[in-house]
Structures are given as structure tokens and as C-alpha cells.
Amino acid sequence: MKSLHREETMKNQKVKWCFLSFIVTCFLFCTLTPPTFADTNEKDVEKWKQWIKTNSSPLEPTKNSRKDHLKFLKKVLKGKRIVQLGETTHGSNEMSATKVELIRYLHEELGYDVLAFESGFAETNGAYRQLHDLSSTELMKRSIFGVWHTQEVADLFKYLQEQEKKGDPLTLTGFDIQVMGNLFTKSTYEWIKQVDSSKADLFKQAEESMMKLQAQKTEDAFVQEQAKINENYSILERFVEEHRRELASSSPQQKQDVDLLLQSLKLRKETLMRYELPNWNVAHGIPIYDVEQHPMVLRDRMMAENLEYLAEKMYPTEKIIVWGHNYHVRKNNSKVKYAEYGQNFLNNMGDYLPESFKRQTYTIGIYAYSGASLDSSDNKTVKPVNEEKDPTGLEALLKYGNHSSLFVDFLHTPYNKRTSWIYTPRIALYWGFLKEEMILKEQYDGIIWIERITPAKII
């Protein structure tokens, strides 16, 4: 199973770097615009430092209670139904541990009852249906990408099982579109087989064909196979609609499980027809001239659609936690620049989410000052955080909070001379090493800063 996740992660990393190459290529055809920063002087910076010392909230647990140091969240998150937790790099012990601690607090103290991971919609929901049949580690490995297969996250999945037994469930779901090996096949084949063995075999065939689609040698062969797979998923869609009652009777959450299965099949078709061919084109070096048709942009757009579906259709009254990379969760990625080139990033999930969603949401970015994380291309290579810090950049400024980890609220912070650093262009490190330029207030409602991170240990 680890090899399946490693292959998927390597594929995702290849697409990511193809995307970065694509950005640079686009940049070569543009007029260079150097980064512009608001004029700063030593007096300004000193005022910023003093404000940070006074207004940052330490995240170190207190002696009296592991919850006391997070009480500030009650005020900060008042009126927000959705909390997004980012991370500047995958594969960090401290970032995952911090997110897990926040999730426990949000669930126990503030009533957030749904957890949506940046992992396959079909896979996470399929695995959660087997919550009581799997160990916490197996549940984790059947749900989410391998970069998060760590002890810290395994403890979170144990917590999910414990909360279900207590009658206070934290429901697991996902919002990514990517096919994660055969995890969805494993969790769903036996379920469908209880109703119709021939349809179970058809489902297995459709899933296996979907996983092999990127191996097609020519575009004609790809399109022919794409049409066959699409027809098979359409047959399965009709089957589920016609056999809702039988399928519901053999599943824990009954109607909701059937609704999620049906949505998973619909999403497979959407992924097949919208995303897979552009992804194939990138892998074969075929130029994509329409930015909106690049697979990284399509993926984010479809993830936005999935999150909107979860918030408005599946869980319209529940409070939701979103776990993902900073790149996906921040609010206006198209306004962020590659600092060394002056070229903007492309649209992300946040750009495509409707304003009605954004008004309900509090988005937290997580950054590190030093240390290293795993490279998600192989979950083995260690990538150090860039030690060269811009003295007025995000990571350098927040060190003046004098804590090993801290939180700073932007949403409720008005503009003045002591807070102007939040409202003017600032450098931060993307994946821990690539300089990005942004106005923090435009991207995040708050920031978590960790002084030092260490590479995660995959289990």
C-alpha cells in the first residue's frame, strides 16, 4: 500500500513541478515587473516588533491545562462556520502535531464536527464508512495521501474512532479529485457486491481502467478509453440511483453513505472528462496555452466545487475544519507573486470559492522559521527550510514574538503604523525555500508560526 501512495505522490509532485515550469515559461513572455515593497525604516520595523510581542498568542501548552493556551480561538473564530488549516510544506512533525491539537480543541470546545482533508473525496468517504472495521493506522492509510502517514496523524484517526464511540463524532471527508490507487475500489467493491456482483465487477473494472488511463501512448487511444470508462461510470451511477434502498440497508450511515457514493461516481466522471486529458498532455510535454485548462488550475477549481458541495449540500449546518496546503486554502492566490520573478501565481481553490463560502471561513496559514521537512515526491528526501531570511519577511518578523510557536490574528487587526506589515507586500517561504510575495491580509485571516520543524517519520 505504501508503494501505491508513493507512486501517487510522485505523480502529484511531477505535475506540481510541471506547473511551476509552466509558470516560468509564461513569465518569459511577460514584461518583468520587479517586486515593489512599501518603504520601510527602522522606526517602522521597531513598531512592528513591539506589536508582535504584545499581540501574538503563544501556542505552548500551559501547566494547568492543555486547552488554556487555545482559549483565544473562541473569540477569534466567533461567527465562523469553516476553519481552514494550511501548511507551507508537507512532511513536518510539528505542523501536523499543531494541526491535530487545534482540531481536537475545535471539536471538543467549539463544536466543529466535520474534518475535510486534502485527499481524495471518494477515498476518504469510502474509508470512513469502514470506521469500525479498521485499525486507526489502516483507516489513515486508506483515507489520505502518504505524506501524512505519520504517528501524529495516526493519533488523529484514533481520536476519530474514540469520538464516534463516545457519541460525539468528528466526521471524516475529503475534497481532492485525484485517484489514490485502489483505495476506493477496496472500500466499495464488497458493498456493491452485496447487491449485485456483476455491477461490483464493473465498478472494479472502471476503477482499474481509470488508474491505467495515464499510461495510454497516444491521444486517440486515450480518448477512446476515456469514453469507455465514462460509459461504465454512467451505468454504475444509474445502478446506485435505482438500488438506493438495498445499498443503504448494508451501510452504517445508510442514506448519507449512498449519497456520498453517488457523488463519488459523479466526481470520477468529472475528473475523467475535465482533468485527465490535460494531465496526460502535461506528462507528454504537449503545451497548454489556456491557463484555465492546466491540470493544477483545474484541480483547484474542482476542489473548490467539492468544498462548496460539502458545505452546502452534505453538511449545511455543521461546522467544518479543512486540512490542506497553504497554496490551496489561502484566499486570493492569484495575487501572490514569485518574488524573484515578479510573476503572479495562478488561481487556486480560494480564488474559485464563492463569496458566500468565504464569508463563513477563517483561513490560517502555517509557516516555519527553520528546520526541514520531507520532500513529498518520495517521502524520504529531506528539504531544509531556507536559512536566508528577508529581515522584514513574515518568518523573520514573527521570531520577535519570542515563542517557539505562536498565532497572530489578522482578521480583527485594523491598519495602523504598528500593523502596516500585515497590509503591505511581504516575503514568505513557499515549501520552505521559494520566496513568495503577498499582502498577508489578502491571503490569511491568521498565521501560525513555528520556530523549528523536523522531517516527519512515515509509518
Coordinates of C-alpha atoms in Angstrom, one line a residue:
M1 CA 0.0 0.0 0.0
K2 CA 2.9 2.3 0.7
S3 CA 4.1 1.9 -2.8
L4 CA 0.7 2.9 -4.2
H5 CA 0.9 6.1 -2.1
R6 CA 4.5 6.8 -3.2
E7 CA 3.6 6.4 -6.9
E8 CA 0.7 8.7 -6.5
T9 CA 2.7 11.3 -4.6
M10 CA 5.5 11.2 -7.1
K11 CA 2.9 11.7 -9.9
N12 CA 1.5 14.7 -8.0
Q13 CA 4.9 16.1 -7.4
K14 CA 5.7 15.8 -11.2
V15 CA 2.6 17.7 -12.0
K16 CA 3.4 20.3 -9.4
W17 CA 6.9 20.9 -10.9
C18 CA 5.5 20.8 -14.4
F19 CA 3.1 23.5 -13.2
L20 CA 6.0 25.6 -11.8
S21 CA 7.8 25.2 -15.1
F22 CA 4.7 26.3 -16.9
I23 CA 4.5 29.5 -14.8
V24 CA 8.1 30.3 -15.6
T25 CA 7.5 29.7 -19.3
C26 CA 4.5 32.1 -19.1
F27 CA 6.8 34.5 -17.3
L28 CA 9.3 34.6 -20.1
F29 CA 6.7 36.1 -22.4
C30 CA 5.7 38.8 -19.9
T31 CA 7.4 42.1 -19.1
L32 CA 9.3 41.7 -15.9
T33 CA 7.9 43.7 -13.0
P34 CA 10.3 43.8 -10.0
P35 CA 8.7 43.3 -6.6
T36 CA 7.6 46.6 -5.0
F37 CA 7.7 46.9 -1.3
A38 CA 6.3 49.7 0.8
D39 CA 9.1 51.9 2.0
T40 CA 10.2 50.9 5.5
N41 CA 12.6 52.3 8.0
E42 CA 14.0 51.2 11.3
K43 CA 11.3 53.0 13.3
D44 CA 8.5 51.2 11.3
V45 CA 10.2 47.8 11.9
E46 CA 10.6 48.5 15.6
K47 CA 6.9 49.3 15.9
W48 CA 6.0 46.1 14.1
K49 CA 8.2 44.1 16.5
Q50 CA 6.6 45.6 19.6
W51 CA 3.1 44.9 18.2
I52 CA 4.0 41.3 17.5
K53 CA 5.4 40.8 21.0
T54 CA 2.2 42.2 22.5
N55 CA -0.4 40.7 20.2
S56 CA 0.9 37.2 19.3
S57 CA -0.7 34.3 21.2
P58 CA 1.8 31.6 22.4
L59 CA 0.9 28.0 21.4
E60 CA 2.9 26.3 24.0
P61 CA 0.6 24.4 26.5
T62 CA 0.3 25.9 30.0
K63 CA 1.0 23.9 33.1
N64 CA -2.6 23.9 34.2
S65 CA -4.4 22.7 31.1
R66 CA -3.6 21.7 27.5
K67 CA -6.6 23.7 26.5
D68 CA -5.9 27.0 28.2
H69 CA -3.4 28.3 25.6
L70 CA -6.0 27.9 22.9
K71 CA -8.8 29.9 24.5
F72 CA -8.2 32.9 22.3
L73 CA -9.7 30.9 19.4
K74 CA -13.2 31.3 20.9
K75 CA -13.1 35.0 20.3
V76 CA -11.1 34.8 17.0
L77 CA -13.5 32.3 15.4
K78 CA -16.8 33.8 16.6
G79 CA -19.3 33.5 13.8
K80 CA -17.1 31.4 11.5
R81 CA -18.5 28.0 10.4
I82 CA -15.4 26.9 8.5
V83 CA -11.8 26.9 9.6
Q84 CA -9.1 26.2 7.1
L85 CA -5.7 25.0 8.4
G86 CA -2.8 25.3 5.9
E87 CA 0.8 24.3 5.9
T88 CA 3.7 25.8 3.9
T89 CA 5.3 22.4 3.4
H90 CA 4.1 18.8 3.8
G91 CA 6.0 16.3 5.8
S92 CA 6.7 18.2 9.1
N93 CA 6.2 16.7 12.5
E94 CA 5.5 20.0 14.2
M95 CA 3.0 21.3 11.6
S96 CA 0.9 18.1 11.7
A97 CA 1.1 17.9 15.5
T98 CA -0.1 21.6 15.8
K99 CA -3.0 20.9 13.4
V100 CA -4.0 17.8 15.3
E101 CA -4.1 19.7 18.6
L102 CA -6.1 22.5 17.0
I103 CA -8.6 20.0 15.6
R104 CA -9.2 18.4 18.9
Y105 CA -9.8 21.8 20.5
L106 CA -12.1 22.9 17.7
H107 CA -14.1 19.7 18.0
E108 CA -14.3 19.5 21.8
E109 CA -14.7 23.2 22.7
L110 CA -16.1 24.9 19.7
G111 CA -18.3 22.3 18.0
Y112 CA -16.6 21.7 14.7
D113 CA -17.8 18.3 13.7
V114 CA -16.6 17.7 10.1
L115 CA -12.9 17.3 9.0
A116 CA -12.2 17.6 5.3
F117 CA -8.7 16.5 4.1
E118 CA -6.8 17.5 1.0
S119 CA -7.2 13.9 -0.1
G120 CA -9.5 12.0 -2.5
F121 CA -13.2 12.7 -1.9
A122 CA -14.1 9.1 -2.9
E123 CA -11.2 7.6 -0.9
T124 CA -11.8 9.4 2.4
N125 CA -15.5 8.9 2.4
G126 CA -15.2 5.3 1.4
A127 CA -12.7 4.6 4.2
Y128 CA -14.8 6.5 6.8
R129 CA -17.7 4.1 6.0
Q130 CA -15.4 1.4 7.5
L131 CA -14.6 3.4 10.6
H132 CA -15.3 0.5 13.0
D133 CA -13.8 -2.3 10.8
L134 CA -10.2 -0.9 10.5
S135 CA -7.4 0.0 12.9
S136 CA -6.7 3.7 13.2
T137 CA -3.5 3.3 11.2
E138 CA -5.2 1.4 8.4
L139 CA -8.1 3.9 8.4
M140 CA -5.5 6.7 7.9
K141 CA -3.7 4.8 5.1
R142 CA -6.9 4.1 3.3
S143 CA -8.0 7.8 3.5
I144 CA -5.2 10.3 2.9
F145 CA -2.0 10.8 0.9
G146 CA 1.1 9.1 2.1
V147 CA 2.9 12.3 3.1
W148 CA 0.6 12.4 6.2
H149 CA 1.1 8.8 7.2
T150 CA 2.8 9.7 10.5
Q151 CA 2.2 8.9 14.1
E152 CA 0.8 12.4 14.8
V153 CA -1.8 11.9 12.2
A154 CA -2.5 8.3 13.2
D155 CA -3.3 9.6 16.6
L156 CA -5.9 11.9 15.0
F157 CA -7.5 8.9 13.3
K158 CA -7.6 7.1 16.6
Y159 CA -9.3 10.1 18.0
L160 CA -11.9 9.9 15.3
Q161 CA -12.8 6.4 16.3
E162 CA -12.9 7.3 20.0
Q163 CA -15.2 10.2 19.4
E164 CA -17.6 8.1 17.4
K165 CA -17.8 5.6 20.3
K166 CA -18.5 8.4 22.7
G167 CA -21.4 9.6 20.5
D168 CA -19.7 12.9 19.6
P169 CA -18.4 12.0 16.0
L170 CA -15.9 14.1 14.1
T171 CA -16.9 13.1 10.6
L172 CA -14.1 12.5 8.0
T173 CA -14.4 13.6 4.4
G174 CA -12.1 14.8 1.6
F175 CA -12.2 17.4 -1.2
D176 CA -9.4 16.3 -3.7
I177 CA -10.2 14.9 -7.1
Q178 CA -7.1 12.8 -7.6
V179 CA -7.4 9.0 -7.9
M180 CA -5.4 7.5 -5.0
G181 CA -4.5 4.0 -6.2
N182 CA -7.1 1.3 -5.5
L183 CA -8.3 2.6 -2.1
F184 CA -11.8 3.5 -3.2
T185 CA -12.1 0.1 -5.0
K186 CA -11.2 -1.8 -1.9
S187 CA -13.7 0.0 0.3
T188 CA -16.6 -0.1 -2.2
Y189 CA -16.4 -3.3 -4.2
E190 CA -17.7 -5.6 -1.4
W191 CA -20.5 -3.2 -0.6
I192 CA -21.8 -3.2 -4.2
K193 CA -21.3 -6.9 -4.4
Q194 CA -23.9 -7.5 -1.6
V195 CA -26.5 -6.1 -4.0
D196 CA -25.2 -7.1 -7.5
S197 CA -22.0 -9.0 -8.1
S198 CA -21.9 -8.1 -11.8
K199 CA -22.1 -4.4 -11.0
A200 CA -19.3 -4.8 -8.4
D201 CA -17.1 -6.3 -11.1
L202 CA -18.0 -3.4 -13.5
F203 CA -17.1 -1.0 -10.7
K204 CA -13.7 -2.7 -10.2
Q205 CA -13.1 -2.7 -14.0
A206 CA -13.9 1.1 -14.2
E207 CA -11.6 1.9 -11.3
E208 CA -8.7 -0.2 -12.7
S209 CA -9.1 1.4 -16.1
M210 CA -9.2 4.8 -14.6
M211 CA -5.9 4.1 -12.8
K212 CA -4.3 2.9 -16.1
L213 CA -5.6 5.8 -18.3
Q214 CA -2.5 7.9 -18.0
A215 CA -0.4 5.1 -19.5
Q216 CA -2.1 5.4 -22.9
K217 CA 0.5 6.1 -25.6
T218 CA -1.5 8.3 -28.0
E219 CA -4.2 10.9 -27.6
D220 CA -6.5 8.8 -29.8
A221 CA -6.1 5.8 -27.7
F222 CA -6.6 7.9 -24.6
V223 CA -9.9 9.4 -25.9
Q224 CA -11.3 6.0 -26.9
E225 CA -10.5 4.5 -23.4
Q226 CA -11.9 7.7 -21.8
A227 CA -15.2 7.2 -23.5
K228 CA -15.5 3.5 -22.4
I229 CA -14.7 4.4 -18.8
N230 CA -17.2 7.2 -18.8
E231 CA -20.0 4.9 -20.0
N232 CA -19.2 2.4 -17.3
Y233 CA -19.4 5.0 -14.6
S234 CA -22.7 6.2 -16.1
I235 CA -24.0 2.7 -15.8
L236 CA -22.9 2.5 -12.2
E237 CA -24.5 5.9 -11.4
R238 CA -27.8 4.6 -12.7
F239 CA -27.4 1.4 -10.7
V240 CA -26.9 3.3 -7.5
E241 CA -29.9 5.6 -8.1
E242 CA -32.1 2.5 -8.8
H243 CA -30.8 0.5 -5.8
R244 CA -30.6 3.2 -3.1
R245 CA -32.6 1.2 -0.6
E246 CA -30.7 -2.0 -0.9
L247 CA -27.3 -0.3 -0.7
A248 CA -28.4 1.8 2.3
S249 CA -29.5 -1.2 4.2
S250 CA -26.0 -2.6 4.3
S251 CA -24.1 0.6 5.2
P252 CA -23.6 2.3 8.6
Q253 CA -24.9 5.8 7.7
Q254 CA -27.4 4.4 5.2
K255 CA -28.8 7.3 3.1
Q256 CA -25.8 9.6 3.6
D257 CA -23.4 6.8 2.6
V258 CA -25.4 6.2 -0.6
D259 CA -25.4 10.0 -1.4
L260 CA -21.6 10.1 -0.9
L261 CA -21.2 7.0 -3.1
L262 CA -23.3 8.6 -5.9
Q263 CA -21.3 11.9 -5.6
S264 CA -18.0 9.9 -5.7
L265 CA -19.1 8.3 -9.0
K266 CA -20.2 11.7 -10.4
L267 CA -16.8 13.1 -9.4
R268 CA -15.0 10.3 -11.0
K269 CA -16.7 11.2 -14.3
E270 CA -15.9 14.9 -13.8
T271 CA -12.3 14.1 -13.2
L272 CA -12.2 11.7 -16.1
M273 CA -13.6 14.2 -18.6
R274 CA -12.2 17.5 -17.3
Y275 CA -8.9 16.8 -15.7
E276 CA -7.3 13.6 -17.0
L277 CA -6.6 14.7 -20.6
P278 CA -4.9 18.0 -19.6
N279 CA -2.9 15.9 -17.1
W280 CA -1.9 13.5 -19.8
N281 CA -0.9 16.4 -22.1
V282 CA 1.4 17.8 -19.4
A283 CA 3.0 14.4 -18.8
H284 CA 3.7 14.1 -22.6
G285 CA 5.1 17.6 -23.0
I286 CA 2.1 18.9 -25.0
P287 CA 1.8 22.7 -24.5
I288 CA -1.3 24.1 -22.8
Y289 CA -2.0 27.6 -23.9
D290 CA -5.2 28.2 -21.9
V291 CA -4.1 28.7 -18.3
E292 CA -7.6 27.7 -17.1
Q293 CA -7.0 24.2 -18.7
H294 CA -3.8 23.5 -16.8
P295 CA -4.3 20.4 -14.6
M296 CA -3.1 22.3 -11.4
V297 CA -5.7 25.0 -12.1
L298 CA -8.4 22.5 -12.9
R299 CA -7.6 20.5 -9.8
D300 CA -8.0 23.6 -7.6
R301 CA -11.2 24.7 -9.3
M302 CA -12.7 21.2 -8.8
M303 CA -11.6 21.1 -5.2
A304 CA -13.4 24.4 -4.7
E305 CA -16.5 22.8 -6.1
N306 CA -16.2 19.8 -3.8
L307 CA -15.8 22.0 -0.7
E308 CA -18.8 24.0 -1.7
Y309 CA -20.8 20.8 -2.1
L310 CA -19.7 19.6 1.3
A311 CA -20.6 22.9 3.0
E312 CA -23.9 23.5 1.2
K313 CA -25.2 20.0 0.4
M314 CA -23.8 17.3 2.6
Y315 CA -23.1 19.3 5.8
P316 CA -25.1 22.5 5.5
T317 CA -25.5 23.1 9.3
E318 CA -22.3 21.6 10.6
K319 CA -19.1 23.4 11.4
I320 CA -16.2 22.3 9.2
I321 CA -12.4 22.0 9.5
V322 CA -10.3 22.0 6.3
W323 CA -6.8 20.4 6.2
G324 CA -4.7 21.4 3.2
H325 CA -1.6 23.2 1.9
N326 CA -1.3 27.0 2.2
Y327 CA -1.3 27.1 -1.6
H328 CA -4.8 25.7 -1.8
V329 CA -6.5 27.3 1.2
R330 CA -5.4 30.9 1.0
K331 CA -8.0 33.3 -0.2
N332 CA -6.5 35.1 -3.3
N333 CA -3.6 33.0 -4.7
S334 CA -3.7 34.9 -8.0
K335 CA -2.5 38.0 -6.1
V336 CA 0.6 36.2 -4.7
K337 CA 3.9 36.6 -6.7
Y338 CA 7.0 34.6 -7.2
A339 CA 9.2 37.2 -5.5
E340 CA 12.3 36.6 -7.7
Y341 CA 10.4 36.9 -11.0
G342 CA 7.5 39.3 -10.2
Q343 CA 5.1 36.9 -11.9
N344 CA 1.8 36.1 -10.2
F345 CA 0.7 32.7 -9.1
L346 CA -2.4 31.3 -10.9
N347 CA -5.8 30.8 -9.4
N348 CA -6.2 28.4 -6.6
M349 CA -9.1 26.8 -4.7
G350 CA -9.6 30.0 -2.7
D351 CA -9.9 32.1 -5.9
Y352 CA -12.8 29.8 -7.1
L353 CA -14.7 29.6 -3.8
P354 CA -17.8 31.8 -3.8
E355 CA -18.0 34.8 -1.6
S356 CA -20.8 33.1 0.4
F357 CA -18.3 30.4 1.4
K358 CA -15.5 32.9 2.2
R359 CA -17.7 34.9 4.5
Q360 CA -18.2 31.9 6.7
T361 CA -14.5 31.0 6.7
Y362 CA -11.4 31.7 8.8
T363 CA -8.2 30.8 7.0
I364 CA -5.0 30.0 8.9
G365 CA -1.6 29.8 7.1
I366 CA 1.2 27.9 8.8
Y367 CA 4.9 28.8 8.3
A368 CA 8.3 27.7 9.8
Y369 CA 11.3 29.8 10.6
S370 CA 13.9 27.0 10.4
G371 CA 14.4 23.2 10.2
A372 CA 13.5 20.8 7.5
S373 CA 10.6 18.6 6.1
L374 CA 10.2 15.6 3.9
D375 CA 10.0 16.1 0.1
S376 CA 6.6 14.8 -0.8
S377 CA 7.9 13.5 -4.1
D378 CA 9.4 10.4 -2.3
N379 CA 8.7 10.9 1.4
K380 CA 12.4 10.3 2.0
T381 CA 14.4 13.3 0.8
V382 CA 14.9 15.9 3.5
K383 CA 14.3 19.5 2.3
P384 CA 15.8 22.2 4.6
V385 CA 14.0 25.5 5.2
N386 CA 15.9 28.3 3.6
E387 CA 18.1 29.9 6.1
E388 CA 18.4 33.2 4.2
K389 CA 15.6 35.4 5.7
D390 CA 14.3 38.7 4.4
P391 CA 14.6 40.8 7.6
T392 CA 11.1 42.2 7.1
G393 CA 9.7 39.0 5.8
L394 CA 7.0 37.0 7.6
E395 CA 9.2 34.4 9.2
A396 CA 11.8 36.9 10.5
L397 CA 9.3 39.3 11.9
L398 CA 7.3 36.7 13.9
K399 CA 10.5 35.5 15.6
Y400 CA 10.2 38.7 17.7
G401 CA 7.2 37.1 19.4
N402 CA 9.7 35.2 21.5
H403 CA 7.9 31.9 21.5
S404 CA 8.7 28.5 20.0
S405 CA 5.3 28.7 18.3
L406 CA 2.6 31.4 18.1
F407 CA -0.5 32.6 16.5
V408 CA -1.3 36.1 15.1
D409 CA -4.8 37.2 14.2
F410 CA -5.2 39.4 11.1
L411 CA -8.9 39.4 10.6
H412 CA -9.6 41.6 13.6
T413 CA -6.5 43.7 13.3
P414 CA -7.1 47.3 11.9
Y415 CA -4.5 49.1 9.9
N416 CA -2.1 51.5 11.8
K417 CA 1.6 52.1 11.8
R418 CA 2.2 49.1 14.1
T419 CA 0.3 46.7 11.9
S420 CA 1.1 48.1 8.4
W421 CA 3.3 45.0 7.8
I422 CA 0.1 43.0 7.5
Y423 CA -1.2 45.3 4.9
T424 CA 1.9 45.8 2.7
P425 CA 3.8 43.3 0.5
R426 CA 5.7 40.8 2.5
I427 CA 8.1 37.9 1.7
A428 CA 7.2 34.4 2.9
L429 CA 8.7 30.9 2.0
Y430 CA 6.6 28.6 -0.2
W431 CA 7.5 25.0 0.5
G432 CA 10.1 26.4 2.9
F433 CA 12.5 27.6 0.2
L434 CA 10.8 29.5 -2.6
K435 CA 10.3 33.2 -1.9
E436 CA 6.7 34.4 -2.5
E437 CA 5.4 38.0 -2.1
M438 CA 2.0 38.8 -0.8
I439 CA -0.1 41.1 1.3
L440 CA -0.8 38.9 4.2
K441 CA -4.2 40.4 5.0
E442 CA -5.4 39.5 1.5
Q443 CA -4.5 35.8 1.9
Y444 CA -5.0 34.8 5.5
D445 CA -7.2 35.6 8.5
G446 CA -4.4 34.4 10.8
I447 CA -0.9 32.9 10.9
I448 CA 0.7 30.1 12.9
W449 CA 4.4 30.4 13.1
I450 CA 6.7 27.6 14.3
E451 CA 10.3 28.3 15.1
R452 CA 11.7 24.9 14.1
I453 CA 10.3 22.0 12.2
T454 CA 11.7 18.4 11.8
P455 CA 11.0 15.9 9.0
A456 CA 8.1 13.6 9.6
K457 CA 8.6 9.9 10.0
I458 CA 6.4 7.8 7.7
I459 CA 4.9 4.7 9.3

